[in-house]
Amino acid sequence: MPSAASAPVVVCVPVRDEARRLPALVAALAAQMDAGEFELCLVFDGDEPALRERVVRKARAAGLALVCRHIARGRAPNAGRARRAAAALGLEMLGDRSDALLLTTDADSIPAPDWIAASRAALAEVDVVAGYVRRDNRPPLPIRDRLEAYLERLYALERELDPIAYEPAPSHPGVGGASLGFRADVYRALGGFGEHPFEEDLAIVDAARRAGYRLRRDRAVRVTTSSRLFGRARSGLADDLRGQRAARELPRVEHPADASARYRRSAAARALFLAGASEAELIELAAHLDYPLADLRRVAATAPSADAFALALVPPPIAPRDVDLATAEIELTRLLDQHEPTMSHA
């Protein structure tokens, strides 16, 4: 893998109606410490000349390399379309550099001062990095805070039961466009962001894992994002936050005992793939997972990595047994008290 220490970087940001927030992002990027060579690529979803001119002046005053483009404004916001266009502009700026890195964030987000440097460090070891995105918590959202705290604890259990060496602790459960980074050759190989109205970030990360690329959820790569209740993308984070603020009941989540059992099955599949499974071991695994043996043989022969193998055999449930968050918190505490730490897999 090429070194990322001196690789050119593009930071690709889609923009739609962000006159109030975008200047703060530009200032945060201009203040990056030990960032090395990088260029900011903004794609405006619709022409916003006044905002663009304001941002260009701010960037020039700070000595920040900036390139802007606008695309025809869609009738409705489409996060995937806009983010794909921003990344395409970034790839144009990179040319054919094989060692380049492509980062993306959102116009309502503020990267930590070492965000680019931390992304570089991660991408020297993995193919895709999902940074840790913290909400600014304005307005306060106690139910969301409680849910996120629970998911953090649950993900810690997952990595204990199903460890991955290239995602060392402390990790985090999130994947979001507010902080994603790719080796540029990997991004190209994946075909880029799909033009999905929402969850384009989850889709490309899932595709990367299934293609055998190594994903790290890295807590050292930090971004603060808006907790606004009315956002740009339909069915995006703002819609979730608004619904949780209005909710009178706690959310329901997958039963942690079921999640724990799934993590153990995934760990068994991952370990067997890494060890080079014999026919007898494949038969045993098929019985353990209740998975057709012929299909398991095919997946074992074609999976590009242990992570892709485990993901194919033990996917997230479509309709999990669910419980309310309060019950899940109690059950998760019990599981965390009972389990024993496991050895890390490659």
mmCIF file of C-alpha atoms in Angstrom:
data_model
loop_
_atom_site.group_PDB
_atom_site.id
_atom_site.type_symbol
_atom_site.label_atom_id
_atom_site.label_comp_id
_atom_site.label_asym_id
_atom_site.label_seq_id
_atom_site.Cartn_x
_atom_site.Cartn_y
_atom_site.Cartn_z
ATOM 1 C CA MET A 1 0.000 0.000 0.000
ATOM 2 C CA PRO A 2 1.448 3.435 -0.893
ATOM 3 C CA SER A 3 2.470 5.672 2.008
ATOM 4 C CA ALA A 4 -0.176 8.227 2.976
ATOM 5 C CA ALA A 5 2.245 10.533 4.800
ATOM 6 C CA SER A 6 2.909 12.778 1.796
ATOM 7 C CA ALA A 7 0.028 11.773 -0.470
ATOM 8 C CA PRO A 8 -2.099 14.524 -2.031
ATOM 9 C CA VAL A 9 -5.485 14.882 -0.375
ATOM 10 C CA VAL A 10 -8.792 16.265 -1.581
ATOM 11 C CA VAL A 11 -11.551 17.179 0.863
ATOM 12 C CA CYS A 12 -14.869 16.904 -0.984
ATOM 13 C CA VAL A 13 -17.946 18.659 0.377
ATOM 14 C CA PRO A 14 -21.462 18.902 -1.075
ATOM 15 C CA VAL A 15 -23.189 22.206 -0.303
ATOM 16 C CA ARG A 16 -26.873 23.131 -0.390
ATOM 17 C CA ASP A 17 -28.214 26.237 1.357
ATOM 18 C CA GLU A 18 -25.403 26.414 3.950
ATOM 19 C CA ALA A 19 -24.671 30.148 4.075
ATOM 20 C CA ARG A 20 -24.626 30.173 7.876
ATOM 21 C CA ARG A 21 -22.491 27.083 8.475
ATOM 22 C CA LEU A 22 -20.106 26.705 5.523
ATOM 23 C CA PRO A 23 -17.698 29.551 6.465
ATOM 24 C CA ALA A 24 -16.975 27.814 9.787
ATOM 25 C CA LEU A 25 -16.073 24.599 7.950
ATOM 26 C CA VAL A 26 -13.717 26.492 5.632
ATOM 27 C CA ALA A 27 -12.045 28.149 8.623
ATOM 28 C CA ALA A 28 -11.633 24.786 10.378
ATOM 29 C CA LEU A 29 -10.025 23.261 7.296
ATOM 30 C CA ALA A 30 -7.720 26.236 6.842
ATOM 31 C CA ALA A 31 -6.488 25.678 10.414
ATOM 32 C CA GLN A 32 -5.564 21.996 9.982
ATOM 33 C CA MET A 33 -2.347 21.105 11.800
ATOM 34 C CA ASP A 34 0.299 18.998 10.023
ATOM 35 C CA ALA A 35 -2.177 18.375 7.208
ATOM 36 C CA GLY A 36 0.325 18.271 4.359
ATOM 37 C CA GLU A 37 -0.794 18.986 0.815
ATOM 38 C CA PHE A 38 -4.571 19.143 0.381
ATOM 39 C CA GLU A 39 -7.238 20.867 -1.684
ATOM 40 C CA LEU A 40 -10.834 21.684 -0.748
ATOM 41 C CA CYS A 41 -13.445 20.834 -3.392
ATOM 42 C CA LEU A 42 -16.925 22.315 -2.921
ATOM 43 C CA VAL A 43 -19.855 21.367 -5.121
ATOM 44 C CA PHE A 44 -22.912 23.593 -4.754
ATOM 45 C CA ASP A 45 -26.231 21.862 -5.368
ATOM 46 C CA GLY A 46 -27.585 24.822 -7.327
ATOM 47 C CA ASP A 47 -25.711 28.034 -8.068
ATOM 48 C CA GLU A 48 -25.146 30.171 -4.962
ATOM 49 C CA PRO A 49 -22.819 32.919 -6.287
ATOM 50 C CA ALA A 50 -22.909 35.142 -3.199
ATOM 51 C CA LEU A 51 -21.983 32.285 -0.874
ATOM 52 C CA ARG A 52 -19.371 30.957 -3.277
ATOM 53 C CA GLU A 53 -17.688 34.344 -3.587
ATOM 54 C CA ARG A 54 -17.687 34.788 0.185
ATOM 55 C CA VAL A 55 -16.096 31.375 0.687
ATOM 56 C CA VAL A 56 -13.495 31.955 -2.037
ATOM 57 C CA ARG A 57 -12.426 35.212 -0.383
ATOM 58 C CA LYS A 58 -12.163 33.496 3.000
ATOM 59 C CA ALA A 59 -10.147 30.608 1.570
ATOM 60 C CA ARG A 60 -7.739 32.883 -0.301
ATOM 61 C CA ALA A 61 -7.187 34.997 2.790
ATOM 62 C CA ALA A 62 -6.270 31.836 4.690
ATOM 63 C CA GLY A 63 -4.053 30.467 1.918
ATOM 64 C CA LEU A 64 -6.351 27.492 1.395
ATOM 65 C CA ALA A 65 -6.393 25.759 -2.006
ATOM 66 C CA LEU A 66 -10.030 25.746 -3.090
ATOM 67 C CA VAL A 67 -11.966 24.780 -6.205
ATOM 68 C CA CYS A 68 -15.735 25.239 -6.575
ATOM 69 C CA ARG A 69 -18.349 23.950 -8.977
ATOM 70 C CA HIS A 70 -22.111 23.973 -9.068
ATOM 71 C CA ILE A 71 -24.515 21.389 -10.414
ATOM 72 C CA ALA A 72 -28.106 21.926 -11.506
ATOM 73 C CA ARG A 73 -30.241 22.141 -8.412
ATOM 74 C CA GLY A 74 -32.333 19.027 -7.948
ATOM 75 C CA ARG A 75 -36.021 19.368 -7.155
ATOM 76 C CA ALA A 76 -35.408 17.556 -3.863
ATOM 77 C CA PRO A 77 -32.124 17.159 -1.982
ATOM 78 C CA ASN A 78 -30.254 13.995 -2.951
ATOM 79 C CA ALA A 79 -27.312 13.363 -0.663
ATOM 80 C CA GLY A 80 -25.769 10.685 -2.866
ATOM 81 C CA ARG A 81 -25.960 12.760 -6.039
ATOM 82 C CA ALA A 82 -24.353 15.779 -4.408
ATOM 83 C CA ARG A 83 -21.640 13.832 -2.596
ATOM 84 C CA ARG A 84 -20.829 11.872 -5.761
ATOM 85 C CA ALA A 85 -20.424 15.141 -7.672
ATOM 86 C CA ALA A 86 -18.127 16.547 -4.971
ATOM 87 C CA ALA A 87 -15.988 13.409 -5.052
ATOM 88 C CA ALA A 88 -15.871 13.511 -8.866
ATOM 89 C CA LEU A 89 -14.485 17.043 -8.703
ATOM 90 C CA GLY A 90 -11.902 15.855 -6.202
ATOM 91 C CA LEU A 91 -10.805 13.016 -8.476
ATOM 92 C CA GLU A 92 -10.371 15.501 -11.323
ATOM 93 C CA MET A 93 -8.042 17.551 -9.149
ATOM 94 C CA LEU A 94 -6.018 14.462 -8.203
ATOM 95 C CA GLY A 95 -5.513 13.272 -11.766
ATOM 96 C CA ASP A 96 -3.954 9.815 -11.955
ATOM 97 C CA ARG A 97 -2.001 9.929 -8.673
ATOM 98 C CA SER A 98 -2.065 6.353 -7.350
ATOM 99 C CA ASP A 99 -1.185 7.387 -3.791
ATOM 100 C CA ALA A 100 -3.913 10.035 -3.390
ATOM 101 C CA LEU A 101 -6.510 10.196 -0.625
ATOM 102 C CA LEU A 102 -10.127 11.345 -0.852
ATOM 103 C CA LEU A 103 -11.887 12.658 2.254
ATOM 104 C CA THR A 104 -15.442 13.870 2.575
ATOM 105 C CA THR A 105 -17.354 15.789 5.216
ATOM 106 C CA ASP A 106 -20.529 17.869 5.429
ATOM 107 C CA ALA A 107 -21.013 21.595 5.154
ATOM 108 C CA ASP A 108 -22.550 21.736 8.654
ATOM 109 C CA SER A 109 -19.592 19.955 10.280
ATOM 110 C CA ILE A 110 -16.380 21.118 11.969
ATOM 111 C CA PRO A 111 -13.365 18.787 11.690
ATOM 112 C CA ALA A 112 -10.912 18.609 14.575
ATOM 113 C CA PRO A 113 -7.635 20.502 13.960
ATOM 114 C CA ASP A 114 -5.839 17.206 13.214
ATOM 115 C CA TRP A 115 -8.631 15.640 11.140
ATOM 116 C CA ILE A 116 -6.652 15.440 7.906
ATOM 117 C CA ALA A 117 -3.475 14.266 9.655
ATOM 118 C CA ALA A 118 -5.412 11.594 11.565
ATOM 119 C CA SER A 119 -7.130 10.490 8.347
ATOM 120 C CA ARG A 120 -3.736 10.195 6.666
ATOM 121 C CA ALA A 121 -2.456 8.061 9.524
ATOM 122 C CA ALA A 122 -5.445 5.725 9.331
ATOM 123 C CA LEU A 123 -5.310 5.395 5.550
ATOM 124 C CA ALA A 124 -1.653 4.392 5.768
ATOM 125 C CA GLU A 125 -2.966 1.153 7.304
ATOM 126 C CA VAL A 126 -6.470 0.595 5.900
ATOM 127 C CA ASP A 127 -8.467 1.311 2.746
ATOM 128 C CA VAL A 128 -11.445 3.214 4.200
ATOM 129 C CA VAL A 129 -11.714 5.186 7.432
ATOM 130 C CA ALA A 130 -14.947 6.220 9.134
ATOM 131 C CA GLY A 131 -14.262 8.995 11.612
ATOM 132 C CA TYR A 132 -15.935 9.615 14.934
ATOM 133 C CA VAL A 133 -18.771 12.108 14.492
ATOM 134 C CA ARG A 134 -19.940 13.916 17.607
ATOM 135 C CA ARG A 135 -23.095 16.012 17.598
ATOM 136 C CA ASP A 136 -22.946 19.552 18.975
ATOM 137 C CA ASN A 137 -26.094 18.717 21.002
ATOM 138 C CA ARG A 138 -27.893 21.948 20.208
ATOM 139 C CA PRO A 139 -30.710 21.468 21.027
ATOM 140 C CA PRO A 140 -30.200 18.874 23.788
ATOM 141 C CA LEU A 141 -31.601 15.482 22.795
ATOM 142 C CA PRO A 142 -31.529 13.197 25.854
ATOM 143 C CA ILE A 143 -33.164 10.195 24.179
ATOM 144 C CA ARG A 144 -30.668 10.343 21.317
ATOM 145 C CA ASP A 145 -27.796 10.718 23.789
ATOM 146 C CA ARG A 146 -28.980 7.658 25.664
ATOM 147 C CA LEU A 147 -29.349 5.619 22.474
ATOM 148 C CA GLU A 148 -25.886 6.597 21.269
ATOM 149 C CA ALA A 149 -24.339 5.693 24.623
ATOM 150 C CA TYR A 150 -26.010 2.283 24.426
ATOM 151 C CA LEU A 151 -24.786 1.688 20.856
ATOM 152 C CA GLU A 152 -21.242 2.617 21.914
ATOM 153 C CA ARG A 153 -21.328 -0.027 24.646
ATOM 154 C CA LEU A 154 -22.843 -2.593 22.302
ATOM 155 C CA TYR A 155 -20.181 -1.965 19.677
ATOM 156 C CA ALA A 156 -17.454 -2.355 22.299
ATOM 157 C CA LEU A 157 -18.918 -5.788 23.019
ATOM 158 C CA GLU A 158 -18.968 -6.622 19.296
ATOM 159 C CA ARG A 159 -15.287 -5.831 18.903
ATOM 160 C CA GLU A 160 -14.479 -7.871 22.006
ATOM 161 C CA LEU A 161 -16.369 -10.901 20.725
ATOM 162 C CA ASP A 162 -15.470 -10.430 17.047
ATOM 163 C CA PRO A 163 -12.162 -8.503 17.043
ATOM 164 C CA ILE A 164 -10.462 -7.091 13.961
ATOM 165 C CA ALA A 165 -6.752 -6.275 14.240
ATOM 166 C CA TYR A 166 -6.899 -3.299 11.885
ATOM 167 C CA GLU A 167 -9.677 -1.701 13.945
ATOM 168 C CA PRO A 168 -8.071 -1.425 17.378
ATOM 169 C CA ALA A 169 -9.811 0.007 20.419
ATOM 170 C CA PRO A 170 -11.050 2.561 21.083
ATOM 171 C CA SER A 171 -13.357 2.328 18.105
ATOM 172 C CA HIS A 172 -16.941 3.481 17.588
ATOM 173 C CA PRO A 173 -20.115 2.210 15.870
ATOM 174 C CA GLY A 174 -20.770 5.061 13.442
ATOM 175 C CA VAL A 175 -20.424 5.421 9.689
ATOM 176 C CA GLY A 176 -21.393 8.797 8.227
ATOM 177 C CA GLY A 177 -20.609 11.161 5.401
ATOM 178 C CA ALA A 178 -19.546 13.800 7.932
ATOM 179 C CA SER A 179 -16.229 11.928 8.128
ATOM 180 C CA LEU A 180 -15.275 9.324 5.555
ATOM 181 C CA GLY A 181 -11.903 8.782 3.910
ATOM 182 C CA PHE A 182 -10.764 6.543 1.081
ATOM 183 C CA ARG A 183 -7.635 5.708 -0.763
ATOM 184 C CA ALA A 184 -8.552 7.261 -4.101
ATOM 185 C CA ASP A 185 -7.865 4.045 -6.030
ATOM 186 C CA VAL A 186 -10.261 2.207 -3.722
ATOM 187 C CA TYR A 187 -12.944 4.862 -4.200
ATOM 188 C CA ARG A 188 -12.595 4.536 -7.973
ATOM 189 C CA ALA A 189 -12.737 0.734 -7.800
ATOM 190 C CA LEU A 190 -15.978 0.940 -5.805
ATOM 191 C CA GLY A 191 -17.575 3.137 -8.470
ATOM 192 C CA GLY A 192 -18.071 6.046 -6.092
ATOM 193 C CA PHE A 193 -21.083 7.098 -4.055
ATOM 194 C CA GLY A 194 -24.393 5.940 -5.411
ATOM 195 C CA GLU A 195 -27.010 8.581 -6.169
ATOM 196 C CA HIS A 196 -29.177 7.561 -3.218
ATOM 197 C CA PRO A 197 -31.415 10.194 -1.606
ATOM 198 C CA PHE A 198 -29.963 9.152 1.769
ATOM 199 C CA GLU A 199 -27.590 6.587 3.341
ATOM 200 C CA GLU A 200 -25.169 6.839 0.426
ATOM 201 C CA ASP A 201 -22.419 6.661 3.062
ATOM 202 C CA LEU A 202 -23.653 3.350 4.495
ATOM 203 C CA ALA A 203 -24.031 1.886 1.010
ATOM 204 C CA ILE A 204 -20.462 2.582 -0.107
ATOM 205 C CA VAL A 205 -18.964 1.349 3.164
ATOM 206 C CA ASP A 206 -20.963 -1.880 2.920
ATOM 207 C CA ALA A 207 -19.796 -2.297 -0.678
ATOM 208 C CA ALA A 208 -16.188 -1.731 0.396
ATOM 209 C CA ARG A 209 -16.361 -4.421 3.073
ATOM 210 C CA ARG A 210 -18.001 -6.912 0.730
ATOM 211 C CA ALA A 211 -15.286 -6.205 -1.856
ATOM 212 C CA GLY A 212 -12.601 -7.088 0.666
ATOM 213 C CA TYR A 213 -11.383 -3.586 1.522
ATOM 214 C CA ARG A 214 -10.400 -2.886 5.107
ATOM 215 C CA LEU A 215 -12.610 -0.454 7.025
ATOM 216 C CA ARG A 216 -11.520 1.182 10.258
ATOM 217 C CA ARG A 217 -13.909 3.084 12.480
ATOM 218 C CA ASP A 218 -11.339 5.393 14.022
ATOM 219 C CA ARG A 219 -12.015 7.502 17.094
ATOM 220 C CA ALA A 220 -8.888 9.575 16.466
ATOM 221 C CA VAL A 221 -10.464 11.008 13.287
ATOM 222 C CA ARG A 222 -12.895 13.486 14.835
ATOM 223 C CA VAL A 223 -15.633 15.761 13.526
ATOM 224 C CA THR A 224 -18.369 17.745 15.265
ATOM 225 C CA THR A 225 -21.609 17.988 13.328
ATOM 226 C CA SER A 226 -24.845 19.852 13.679
ATOM 227 C CA SER A 227 -27.773 18.543 15.714
ATOM 228 C CA ARG A 228 -30.197 20.568 13.624
ATOM 229 C CA LEU A 229 -33.710 19.167 13.396
ATOM 230 C CA PHE A 230 -34.368 20.246 9.808
ATOM 231 C CA GLY A 231 -31.693 19.158 7.366
ATOM 232 C CA ARG A 232 -31.151 18.953 3.626
ATOM 233 C CA ALA A 233 -31.457 15.206 2.954
ATOM 234 C CA ARG A 234 -34.805 13.507 3.293
ATOM 235 C CA SER A 235 -34.694 10.655 5.869
ATOM 236 C CA GLY A 236 -31.296 11.856 7.050
ATOM 237 C CA LEU A 237 -29.931 12.515 10.528
ATOM 238 C CA ALA A 238 -32.091 15.618 11.072
ATOM 239 C CA ASP A 239 -35.270 13.628 10.496
ATOM 240 C CA ASP A 240 -34.096 10.991 12.989
ATOM 241 C CA LEU A 241 -33.271 13.617 15.588
ATOM 242 C CA ARG A 242 -36.580 15.401 15.144
ATOM 243 C CA GLY A 243 -38.499 12.136 15.544
ATOM 244 C CA GLN A 244 -36.569 11.184 18.678
ATOM 245 C CA ARG A 245 -37.074 14.617 20.201
ATOM 246 C CA ALA A 246 -40.833 14.289 19.766
ATOM 247 C CA ALA A 247 -40.999 10.646 20.889
ATOM 248 C CA ARG A 248 -42.865 9.821 24.082
ATOM 249 C CA GLU A 249 -41.418 6.316 24.366
ATOM 250 C CA LEU A 250 -37.885 4.997 24.294
ATOM 251 C CA PRO A 251 -36.749 3.531 20.967
ATOM 252 C CA ARG A 252 -36.700 -0.200 20.400
ATOM 253 C CA VAL A 253 -33.455 -1.943 19.503
ATOM 254 C CA GLU A 254 -32.272 -5.440 18.669
ATOM 255 C CA HIS A 255 -32.129 -7.639 21.765
ATOM 256 C CA PRO A 256 -28.490 -7.525 22.896
ATOM 257 C CA ALA A 257 -28.439 -11.279 23.547
ATOM 258 C CA ASP A 258 -29.297 -11.872 19.897
ATOM 259 C CA ALA A 259 -26.673 -9.347 18.808
ATOM 260 C CA SER A 260 -24.084 -11.039 21.031
ATOM 261 C CA ALA A 261 -24.846 -14.450 19.540
ATOM 262 C CA ARG A 262 -24.469 -12.969 16.044
ATOM 263 C CA TYR A 263 -21.088 -11.471 16.946
ATOM 264 C CA ARG A 264 -19.874 -14.873 18.122
ATOM 265 C CA ARG A 265 -21.032 -16.523 14.890
ATOM 266 C CA SER A 266 -19.249 -13.838 12.891
ATOM 267 C CA ALA A 267 -16.059 -14.399 14.901
ATOM 268 C CA ALA A 268 -16.237 -18.142 14.217
ATOM 269 C CA ALA A 269 -16.621 -17.532 10.484
ATOM 270 C CA ARG A 270 -13.798 -14.984 10.418
ATOM 271 C CA ALA A 271 -11.401 -17.244 12.318
ATOM 272 C CA LEU A 272 -12.166 -20.240 10.097
ATOM 273 C CA PHE A 273 -11.570 -18.223 6.916
ATOM 274 C CA LEU A 274 -8.247 -16.914 8.203
ATOM 275 C CA ALA A 275 -7.122 -20.390 9.205
ATOM 276 C CA GLY A 276 -7.987 -21.907 5.799
ATOM 277 C CA ALA A 277 -10.974 -24.130 6.546
ATOM 278 C CA SER A 278 -10.910 -27.839 5.788
ATOM 279 C CA GLU A 279 -13.961 -29.576 4.340
ATOM 280 C CA ALA A 280 -14.803 -30.996 7.746
ATOM 281 C CA GLU A 281 -14.613 -27.532 9.292
ATOM 282 C CA LEU A 282 -16.840 -26.096 6.572
ATOM 283 C CA ILE A 283 -19.416 -28.807 7.282
ATOM 284 C CA GLU A 284 -19.256 -28.009 10.984
ATOM 285 C CA LEU A 285 -19.593 -24.264 10.346
ATOM 286 C CA ALA A 286 -22.548 -24.786 7.990
ATOM 287 C CA ALA A 287 -24.332 -26.738 10.718
ATOM 288 C CA HIS A 288 -23.436 -24.131 13.358
ATOM 289 C CA LEU A 289 -24.758 -21.277 11.211
ATOM 290 C CA ASP A 290 -27.658 -23.266 9.723
ATOM 291 C CA TYR A 291 -26.283 -22.301 6.309
ATOM 292 C CA PRO A 292 -26.532 -24.450 3.156
ATOM 293 C CA LEU A 293 -23.224 -26.256 2.741
ATOM 294 C CA ALA A 294 -23.025 -25.746 -1.035
ATOM 295 C CA ASP A 295 -23.556 -22.014 -0.616
ATOM 296 C CA LEU A 296 -20.993 -21.862 2.146
ATOM 297 C CA ARG A 297 -18.406 -23.613 -0.054
ATOM 298 C CA ARG A 298 -19.063 -21.063 -2.795
ATOM 299 C CA VAL A 299 -18.730 -18.101 -0.420
ATOM 300 C CA ALA A 300 -15.522 -19.541 1.038
ATOM 301 C CA ALA A 301 -14.060 -19.906 -2.459
ATOM 302 C CA THR A 302 -14.964 -16.398 -3.618
ATOM 303 C CA ALA A 303 -14.849 -14.145 -0.523
ATOM 304 C CA PRO A 304 -11.976 -11.661 -0.872
ATOM 305 C CA SER A 305 -11.373 -11.297 2.871
ATOM 306 C CA ALA A 306 -12.309 -12.653 6.265
ATOM 307 C CA ASP A 307 -14.546 -9.625 6.843
ATOM 308 C CA ALA A 308 -16.377 -10.163 3.548
ATOM 309 C CA PHE A 309 -16.764 -13.865 4.391
ATOM 310 C CA ALA A 310 -18.204 -13.117 7.836
ATOM 311 C CA LEU A 311 -20.501 -10.412 6.488
ATOM 312 C CA ALA A 312 -21.867 -12.770 3.812
ATOM 313 C CA LEU A 313 -22.530 -15.597 6.248
ATOM 314 C CA VAL A 314 -23.738 -13.563 9.224
ATOM 315 C CA PRO A 315 -25.507 -10.450 7.890
ATOM 316 C CA PRO A 316 -27.390 -8.025 10.145
ATOM 317 C CA PRO A 317 -30.954 -9.212 10.764
ATOM 318 C CA ILE A 318 -33.756 -7.810 8.625
ATOM 319 C CA ALA A 319 -36.445 -8.134 11.319
ATOM 320 C CA PRO A 320 -34.686 -8.628 14.663
ATOM 321 C CA ARG A 321 -36.364 -9.462 17.942
ATOM 322 C CA ASP A 322 -36.516 -6.043 19.550
ATOM 323 C CA VAL A 323 -36.840 -4.670 23.063
ATOM 324 C CA ASP A 324 -37.190 -1.189 24.498
ATOM 325 C CA LEU A 325 -33.971 0.673 25.202
ATOM 326 C CA ALA A 326 -34.299 0.450 28.997
ATOM 327 C CA THR A 327 -34.545 -3.356 28.863
ATOM 328 C CA ALA A 328 -31.682 -3.510 26.375
ATOM 329 C CA GLU A 329 -29.452 -1.441 28.674
ATOM 330 C CA ILE A 330 -30.048 -3.883 31.555
ATOM 331 C CA GLU A 331 -29.452 -6.930 29.369
ATOM 332 C CA LEU A 332 -26.304 -5.454 27.869
ATOM 333 C CA THR A 333 -24.857 -4.730 31.322
ATOM 334 C CA ARG A 334 -25.457 -8.367 32.223
ATOM 335 C CA LEU A 335 -23.715 -9.557 29.056
ATOM 336 C CA LEU A 336 -20.741 -7.259 29.590
ATOM 337 C CA ASP A 337 -20.363 -8.593 33.134
ATOM 338 C CA GLN A 338 -20.386 -12.195 31.879
ATOM 339 C CA HIS A 339 -18.208 -12.241 28.786
ATOM 340 C CA GLU A 340 -14.476 -12.901 28.686
ATOM 341 C CA PRO A 341 -12.150 -10.910 26.371
ATOM 342 C CA THR A 342 -11.057 -12.771 23.236
ATOM 343 C CA MET A 343 -7.872 -12.798 21.189
ATOM 344 C CA SER A 344 -7.666 -10.495 18.173
ATOM 345 C CA HIS A 345 -8.034 -11.808 14.613
ATOM 346 C CA ALA A 346 -6.213 -10.380 11.621
#
